[in-house]
Coordinates of C-alpha atoms and ligand atoms in Angstrom, one line a residue:
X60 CA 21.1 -5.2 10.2
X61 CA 20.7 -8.1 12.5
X62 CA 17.5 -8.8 14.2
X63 CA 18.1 -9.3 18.3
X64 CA 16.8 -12.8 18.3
X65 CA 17.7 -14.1 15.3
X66 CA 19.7 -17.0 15.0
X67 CA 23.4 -16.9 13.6
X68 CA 23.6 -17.0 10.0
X69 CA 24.9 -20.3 9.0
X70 CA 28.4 -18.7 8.2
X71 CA 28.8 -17.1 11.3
X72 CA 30.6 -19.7 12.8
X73 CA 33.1 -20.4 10.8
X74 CA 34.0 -15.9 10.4
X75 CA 37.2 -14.9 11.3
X76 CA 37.0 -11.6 12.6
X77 CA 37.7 -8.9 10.5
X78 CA 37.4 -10.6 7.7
X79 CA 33.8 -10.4 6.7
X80 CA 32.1 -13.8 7.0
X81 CA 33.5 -17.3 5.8
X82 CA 32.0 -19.6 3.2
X83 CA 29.0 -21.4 3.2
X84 CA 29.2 -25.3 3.5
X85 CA 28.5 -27.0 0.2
X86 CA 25.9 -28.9 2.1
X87 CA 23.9 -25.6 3.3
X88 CA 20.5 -26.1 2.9
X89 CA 19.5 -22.8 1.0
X90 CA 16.1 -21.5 -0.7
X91 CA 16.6 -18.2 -2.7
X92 CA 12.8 -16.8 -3.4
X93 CA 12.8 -13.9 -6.1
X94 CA 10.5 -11.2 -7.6
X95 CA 10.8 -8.8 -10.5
X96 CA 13.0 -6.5 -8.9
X97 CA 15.6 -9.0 -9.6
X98 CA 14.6 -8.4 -13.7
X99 CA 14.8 -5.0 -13.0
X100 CA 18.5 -3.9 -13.9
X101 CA 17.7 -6.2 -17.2
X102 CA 14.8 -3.4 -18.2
X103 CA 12.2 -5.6 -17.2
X104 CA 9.3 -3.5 -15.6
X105 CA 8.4 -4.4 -11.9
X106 CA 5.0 -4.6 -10.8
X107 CA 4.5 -1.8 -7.8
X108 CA 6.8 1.1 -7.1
X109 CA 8.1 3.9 -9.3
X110 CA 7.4 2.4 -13.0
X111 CA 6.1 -0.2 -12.1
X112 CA 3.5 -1.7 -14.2
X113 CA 0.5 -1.4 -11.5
X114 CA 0.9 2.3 -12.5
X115 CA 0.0 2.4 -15.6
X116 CA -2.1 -0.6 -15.8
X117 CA -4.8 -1.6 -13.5
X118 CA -4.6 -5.3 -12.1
X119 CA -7.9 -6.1 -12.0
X120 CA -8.6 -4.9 -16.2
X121 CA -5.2 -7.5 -17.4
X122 CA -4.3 -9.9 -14.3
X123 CA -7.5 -11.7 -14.1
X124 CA -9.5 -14.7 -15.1
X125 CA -12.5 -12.3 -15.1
X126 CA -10.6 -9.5 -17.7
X127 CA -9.5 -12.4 -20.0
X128 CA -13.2 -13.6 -20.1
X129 CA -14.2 -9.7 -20.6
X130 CA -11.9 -8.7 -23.3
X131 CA -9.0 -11.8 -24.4
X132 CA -7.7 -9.5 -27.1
X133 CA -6.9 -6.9 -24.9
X134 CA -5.1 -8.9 -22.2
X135 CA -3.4 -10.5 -25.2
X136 CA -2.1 -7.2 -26.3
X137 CA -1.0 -6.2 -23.1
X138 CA 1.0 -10.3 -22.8
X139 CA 1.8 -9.4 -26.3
X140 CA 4.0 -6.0 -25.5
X141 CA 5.6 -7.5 -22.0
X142 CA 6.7 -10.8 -24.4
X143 CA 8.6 -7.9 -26.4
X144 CA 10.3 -5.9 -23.9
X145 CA 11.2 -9.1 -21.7
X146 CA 12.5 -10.4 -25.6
X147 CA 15.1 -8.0 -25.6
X148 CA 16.2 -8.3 -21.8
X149 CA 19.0 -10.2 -21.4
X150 CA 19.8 -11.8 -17.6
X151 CA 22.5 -9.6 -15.3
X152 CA 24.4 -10.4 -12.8
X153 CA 22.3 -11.0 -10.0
X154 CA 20.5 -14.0 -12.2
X155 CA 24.1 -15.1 -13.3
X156 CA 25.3 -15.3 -9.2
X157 CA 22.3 -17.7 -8.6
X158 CA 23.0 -19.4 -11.4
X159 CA 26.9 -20.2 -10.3
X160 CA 25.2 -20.8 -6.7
X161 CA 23.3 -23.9 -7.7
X162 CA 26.0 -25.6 -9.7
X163 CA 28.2 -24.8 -6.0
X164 CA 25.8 -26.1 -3.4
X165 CA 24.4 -29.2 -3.3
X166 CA 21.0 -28.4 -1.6
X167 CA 19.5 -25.5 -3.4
X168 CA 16.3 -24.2 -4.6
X169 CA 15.8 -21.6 -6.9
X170 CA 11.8 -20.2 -6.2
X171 CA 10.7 -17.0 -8.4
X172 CA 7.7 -15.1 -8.9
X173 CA 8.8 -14.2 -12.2
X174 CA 7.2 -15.5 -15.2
X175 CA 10.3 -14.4 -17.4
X176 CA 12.5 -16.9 -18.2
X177 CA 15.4 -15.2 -17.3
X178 CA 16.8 -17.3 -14.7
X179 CA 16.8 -20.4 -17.0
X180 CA 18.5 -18.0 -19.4
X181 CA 21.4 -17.0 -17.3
X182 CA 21.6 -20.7 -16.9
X183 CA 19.6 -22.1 -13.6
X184 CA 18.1 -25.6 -14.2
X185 CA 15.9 -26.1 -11.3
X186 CA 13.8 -23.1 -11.2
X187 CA 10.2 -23.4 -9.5
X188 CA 8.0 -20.8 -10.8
X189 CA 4.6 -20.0 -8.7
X190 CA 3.4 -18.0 -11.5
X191 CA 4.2 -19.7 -14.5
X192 CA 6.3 -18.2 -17.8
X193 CA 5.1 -15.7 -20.1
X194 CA 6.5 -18.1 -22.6
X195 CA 4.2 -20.6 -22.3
X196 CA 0.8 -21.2 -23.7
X197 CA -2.3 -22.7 -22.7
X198 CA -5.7 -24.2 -24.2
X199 CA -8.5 -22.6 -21.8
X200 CA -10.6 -25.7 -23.0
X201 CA -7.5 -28.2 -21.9
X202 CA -7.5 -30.4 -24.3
X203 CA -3.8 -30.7 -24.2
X204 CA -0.8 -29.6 -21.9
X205 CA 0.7 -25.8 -22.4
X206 CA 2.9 -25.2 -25.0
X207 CA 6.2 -23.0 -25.8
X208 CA 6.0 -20.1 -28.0
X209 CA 8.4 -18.0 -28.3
X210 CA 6.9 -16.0 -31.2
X211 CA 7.4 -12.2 -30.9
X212 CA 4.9 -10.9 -31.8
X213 CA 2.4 -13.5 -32.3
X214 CA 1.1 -13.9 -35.3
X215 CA -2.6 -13.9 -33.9
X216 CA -4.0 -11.6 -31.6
X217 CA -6.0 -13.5 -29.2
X218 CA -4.2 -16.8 -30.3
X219 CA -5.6 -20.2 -30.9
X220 CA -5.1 -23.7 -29.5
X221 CA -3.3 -25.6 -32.6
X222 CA -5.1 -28.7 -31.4
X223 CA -8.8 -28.0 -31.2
X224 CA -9.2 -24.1 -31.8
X225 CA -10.1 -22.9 -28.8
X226 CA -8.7 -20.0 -27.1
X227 CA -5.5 -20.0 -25.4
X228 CA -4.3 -17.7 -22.5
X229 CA -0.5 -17.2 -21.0
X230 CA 0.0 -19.9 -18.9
X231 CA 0.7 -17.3 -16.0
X232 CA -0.9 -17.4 -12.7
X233 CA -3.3 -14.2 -12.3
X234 CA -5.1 -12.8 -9.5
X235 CA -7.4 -15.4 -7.9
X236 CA -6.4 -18.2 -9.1
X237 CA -4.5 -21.1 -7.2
X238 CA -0.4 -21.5 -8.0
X239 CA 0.6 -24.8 -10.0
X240 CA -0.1 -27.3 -6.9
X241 CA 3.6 -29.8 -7.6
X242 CA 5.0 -26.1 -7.6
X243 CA 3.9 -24.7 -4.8
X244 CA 4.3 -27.9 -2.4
X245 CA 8.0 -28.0 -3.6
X246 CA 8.2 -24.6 -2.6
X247 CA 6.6 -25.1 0.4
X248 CA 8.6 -27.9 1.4
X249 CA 12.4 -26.8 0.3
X250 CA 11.6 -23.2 2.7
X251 CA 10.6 -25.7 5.6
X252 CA 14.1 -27.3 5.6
X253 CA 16.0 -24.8 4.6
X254 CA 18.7 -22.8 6.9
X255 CA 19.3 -20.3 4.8
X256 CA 17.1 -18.2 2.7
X257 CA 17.7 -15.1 0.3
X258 CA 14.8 -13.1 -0.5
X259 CA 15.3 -10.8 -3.6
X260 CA 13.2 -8.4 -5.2
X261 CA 10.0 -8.6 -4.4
X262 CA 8.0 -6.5 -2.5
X263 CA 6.7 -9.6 -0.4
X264 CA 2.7 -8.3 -0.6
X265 CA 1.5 -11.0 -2.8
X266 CA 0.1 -14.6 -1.4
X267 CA 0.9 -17.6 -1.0
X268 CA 4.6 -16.4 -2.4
X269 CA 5.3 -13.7 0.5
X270 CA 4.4 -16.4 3.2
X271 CA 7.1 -18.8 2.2
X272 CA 10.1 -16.8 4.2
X273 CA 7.6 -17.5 7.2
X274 CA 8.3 -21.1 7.0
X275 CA 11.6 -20.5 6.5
X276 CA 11.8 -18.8 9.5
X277 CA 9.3 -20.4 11.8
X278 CA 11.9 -23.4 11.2
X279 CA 14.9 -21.4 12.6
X280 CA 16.6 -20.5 8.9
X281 CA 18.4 -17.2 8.8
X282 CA 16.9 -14.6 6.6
X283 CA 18.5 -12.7 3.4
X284 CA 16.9 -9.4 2.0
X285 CA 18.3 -7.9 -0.8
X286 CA 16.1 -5.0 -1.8
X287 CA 16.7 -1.2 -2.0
X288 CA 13.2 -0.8 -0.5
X289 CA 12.0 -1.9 3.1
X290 CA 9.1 -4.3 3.0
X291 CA 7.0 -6.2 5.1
X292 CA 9.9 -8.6 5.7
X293 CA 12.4 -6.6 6.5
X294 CA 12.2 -6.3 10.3
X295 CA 12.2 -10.3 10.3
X296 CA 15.3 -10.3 8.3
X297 CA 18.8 -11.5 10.3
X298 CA 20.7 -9.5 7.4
X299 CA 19.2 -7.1 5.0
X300 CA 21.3 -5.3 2.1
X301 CA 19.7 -1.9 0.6
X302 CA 20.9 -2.3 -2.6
X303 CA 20.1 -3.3 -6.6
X304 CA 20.2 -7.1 -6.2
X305 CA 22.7 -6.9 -9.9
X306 CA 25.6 -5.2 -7.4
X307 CA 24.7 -6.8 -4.4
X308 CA 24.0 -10.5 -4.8
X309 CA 27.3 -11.5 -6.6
X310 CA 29.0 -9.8 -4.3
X311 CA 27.4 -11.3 -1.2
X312 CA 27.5 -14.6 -3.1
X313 CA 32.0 -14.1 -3.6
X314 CA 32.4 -13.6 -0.5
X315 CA 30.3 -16.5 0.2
X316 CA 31.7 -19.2 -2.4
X317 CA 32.5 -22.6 -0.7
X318 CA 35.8 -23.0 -1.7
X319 CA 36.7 -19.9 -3.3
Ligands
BJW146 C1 14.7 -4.3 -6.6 C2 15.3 -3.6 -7.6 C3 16.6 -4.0 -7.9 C4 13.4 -2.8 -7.6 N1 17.1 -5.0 -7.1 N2 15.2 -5.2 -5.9 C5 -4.0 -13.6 1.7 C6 -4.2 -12.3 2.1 C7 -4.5 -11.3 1.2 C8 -4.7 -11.6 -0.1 C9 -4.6 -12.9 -0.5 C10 -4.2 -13.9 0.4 N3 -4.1 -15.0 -0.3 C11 -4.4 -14.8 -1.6 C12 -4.7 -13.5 -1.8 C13 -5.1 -12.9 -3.0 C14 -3.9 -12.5 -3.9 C15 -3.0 -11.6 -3.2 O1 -1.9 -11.9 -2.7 N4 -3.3 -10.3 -3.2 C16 -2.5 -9.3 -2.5 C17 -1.9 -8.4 -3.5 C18 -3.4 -8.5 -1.5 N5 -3.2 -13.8 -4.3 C19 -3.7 -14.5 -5.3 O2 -4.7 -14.2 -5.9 C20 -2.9 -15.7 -5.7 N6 -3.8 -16.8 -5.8 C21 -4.2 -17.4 -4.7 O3 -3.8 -17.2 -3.6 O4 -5.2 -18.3 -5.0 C22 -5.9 -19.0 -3.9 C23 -6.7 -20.1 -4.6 C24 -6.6 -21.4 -4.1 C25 -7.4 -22.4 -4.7 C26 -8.2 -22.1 -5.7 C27 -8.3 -20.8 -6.2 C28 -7.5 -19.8 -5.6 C29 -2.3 -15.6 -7.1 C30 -1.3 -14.5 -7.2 C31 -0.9 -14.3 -8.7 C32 0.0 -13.1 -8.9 N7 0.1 -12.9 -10.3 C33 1.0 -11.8 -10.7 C34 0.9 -11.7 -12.3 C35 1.6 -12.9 -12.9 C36 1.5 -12.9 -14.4 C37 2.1 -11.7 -15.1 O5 3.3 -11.4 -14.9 O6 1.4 -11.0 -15.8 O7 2.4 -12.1 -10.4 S1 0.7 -10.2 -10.0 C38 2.4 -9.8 -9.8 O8 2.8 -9.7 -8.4 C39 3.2 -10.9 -10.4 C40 4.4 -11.0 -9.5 O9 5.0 -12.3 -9.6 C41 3.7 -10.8 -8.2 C42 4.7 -10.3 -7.1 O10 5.3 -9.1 -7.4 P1 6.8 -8.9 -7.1 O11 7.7 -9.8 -7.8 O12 7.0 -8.8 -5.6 O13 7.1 -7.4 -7.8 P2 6.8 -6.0 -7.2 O14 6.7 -5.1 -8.3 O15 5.6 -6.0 -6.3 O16 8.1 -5.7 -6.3 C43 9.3 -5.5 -6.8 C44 10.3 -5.3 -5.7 O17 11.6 -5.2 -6.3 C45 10.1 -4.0 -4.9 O18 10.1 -4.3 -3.5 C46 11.3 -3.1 -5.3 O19 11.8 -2.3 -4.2 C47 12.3 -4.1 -5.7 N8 13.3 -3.7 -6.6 N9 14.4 -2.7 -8.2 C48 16.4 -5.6 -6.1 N10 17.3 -3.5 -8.9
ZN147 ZN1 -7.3 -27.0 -27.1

C-alpha cells in the first residue's frame, strides 16, 4: 500500500523490476520503533486488542503512580505474574531480524515500548527503551540508581530497597509520568534524521511514543508498518504489511540485506 505523496522508499531506486526491491545501503539511516505486538508470537500478552492485558486489568488500578501509592502489594503481584510469563518467553524471529539488522547497518536505532528485555535477548545492543524494563528495580526514596533483579518470583512481595529499606517499584514508565529524559531525546533525535523507519507492533495510541513516526515523517523518511491491525498510522504509511511481525519482518528484512 503506498501513500500518493509519499516519497520513494529509500530502495526504490536501486529496484530492478520484477524483482521486488533491492538492498538497503549500509549507510541508510533507519529507526525501527516497536510495541508488544512484536513479543506477541513469543507469548507475551499485548496491552489492547483480543487478550490483551487492558482487558482483564484496568490501567488506572496497576499502571499508575497513584495505584502503587493505593495498594504497592497489589501492583507488585500483578509485575510479579508478567516477570513470570515474560520469564519463560523466549525472543522469535521478528526480534532476531532486528537484531541481524543492526550488526548490518551502520546507522540504526532500535526504539521499543517494551519493557521486556527481549530484544537485548535475541541479541540487540543499542536498545532505547521509553518505558523502561520489567527487570529493573527502583528505590521510590532514590537513594541509589535502579537495580537488576532477575528473581522469579521475588522473594518479597512488595520488595525492599537493599540500601536503605524503602520501597521499591519496577522501574517501568506508567501512566502520567514523564519517559527517561537521555531516552526520549535520543529517540527523538535518531526519528528526525532518519530515512527510513519501521514501525512494529504497536497500536501507535500511546504518547510521546506514537508521535515519533511524525518526526520521522515530517522530515521526509519513508514509513514501515508491520501490523495485522490498521492503526492510527496506517494511512501515513508509504508501505504497510498486514501481517505477525515473526513472518513478516525477516522476510522484509532478506530481501532487504545489504549485500546479501
Ligand atoms: C501484532 C502482533 C503480531 C498483535 N505482530 N503486531 C497526548 C494526548 C493524549 C494523551 C496523552 C498525550 N500525552 C501524554 C498522554 C497521556 C498518556 C497517553 O498516551 N495516553 C493515551 C493512552 C491516551 N501518556 C503518558 O502518560 C506517558 N507519559 C507522559 O506523556 O508524561 C508526560 C509528563 C511529562 C513531564 C512530567 C510528567 C509527565 C507515559 C506512558 C506510559 C505507558 N506505560 C505503559 C506501561 C509500561 C509498564 C508496563 O508494561 O507495565 O506502556 S502502558 C502500555 O502501552 C505499555 C506499552 O509500552 C504502551 C504501548 O502499547 P503498545 O506497545 O502499542 O501495545 P498495544 O497492546 O496497545 O498494541 C499492540 C499492537 O500489536 C496492536 O496494534 C496489535 O494489532 C499488534 N499486534 N499481534 C505484529 N504478531
Ligand atoms: Zn533506597
Amino acid at each position: 500500500m503506498h501513500g500518493q505523496s509519499e516519497p520513494d522508499p529509500p530502495y526504490s531506486q536501486e529496484g530492478q523490476p520484477g524483482r521486488g526491491p533491492a538492498a538497503l545501503r549500509r549507510s541508510t539511516r533507519v529507526v525501527i520503533l516497536t510495541g508488544a505486538g512484536i513479543s506477541a508470537e513469543s507469548g507475551v500478552p499485548t496491552f489492547r486488542g483480543p487478550g490483551g492485558l487492558w482487558r482483564s486489568y484496568r490501567a488506572e488500578d496497576l499502571a499508575t503512580p497513584q495505584a502503587f501509592r493505593r495498594d504497592p502489594e497489589l501492583v507488585w503481584q500483578w509485575y510479579d505474574w508478567r516477570r513470570s510469563v515474560v520469564g519463560a518467553c523466549l525472543p522469535n524471529a521478528a526480534h532476531r531480524a532486528l537484531a541481524d539488522m543492526e550488526r548490518a547497518l551502520d546507522d540504526f536505532v532500535l526504539v521499543t515500548q517494551n519493557v521486556d528485555g527481549l530484544h537485548r535477548l535475541a541479541g540487540s545492543r543499542r536498545v532505547l527503551e521509553l518505558h523502561g524494563n520489567i527487570w529493573r528495580l527502583r528505590c521510590t526514596l532514590e537513594c541509589r540508581p535502579p537495580w537488576d533483579d532477575r528473581r522469579d518470583p521475588l522473594p518479597e512481595i512488595p520488595p525492599r530497597c537493599p540500601a536503605c529499606g524503602a520501597l521499591a517499584r519496577p522501574d517501568v514508565v506508567w501512566f502520567g509520568e514523564a519517559l527517561p529524559g537521555e531516552v526520549l531525546a535520543a529517540a527523538m533525535d535518531a526519528s528526525r534524521r532518519c530515512a527510513l523507519m519501521l514501525v512494529v507492533g504497536t497500536s501507535a495510541l500511546v504518547q510521546p511514543a506514537a508521535s515519533l513516526p511524525l518526526l520521522a515523517l515530517e522530515n521526509g523518511a519513508h514509513l514501515v508498518e508491520i501490523n495485522p491491525q490498521a492503526t492510527p498510522l496506517s494511512r501515513l504509511a508509504g508501505e504497510v504489511l498486514r501481517e505477525p511481525a515473526a513472518r513478516a519482518l525477516p522476510r522484509w528484512w532478506a530481501e532487504r540485506r545489504p549485500g546479501g
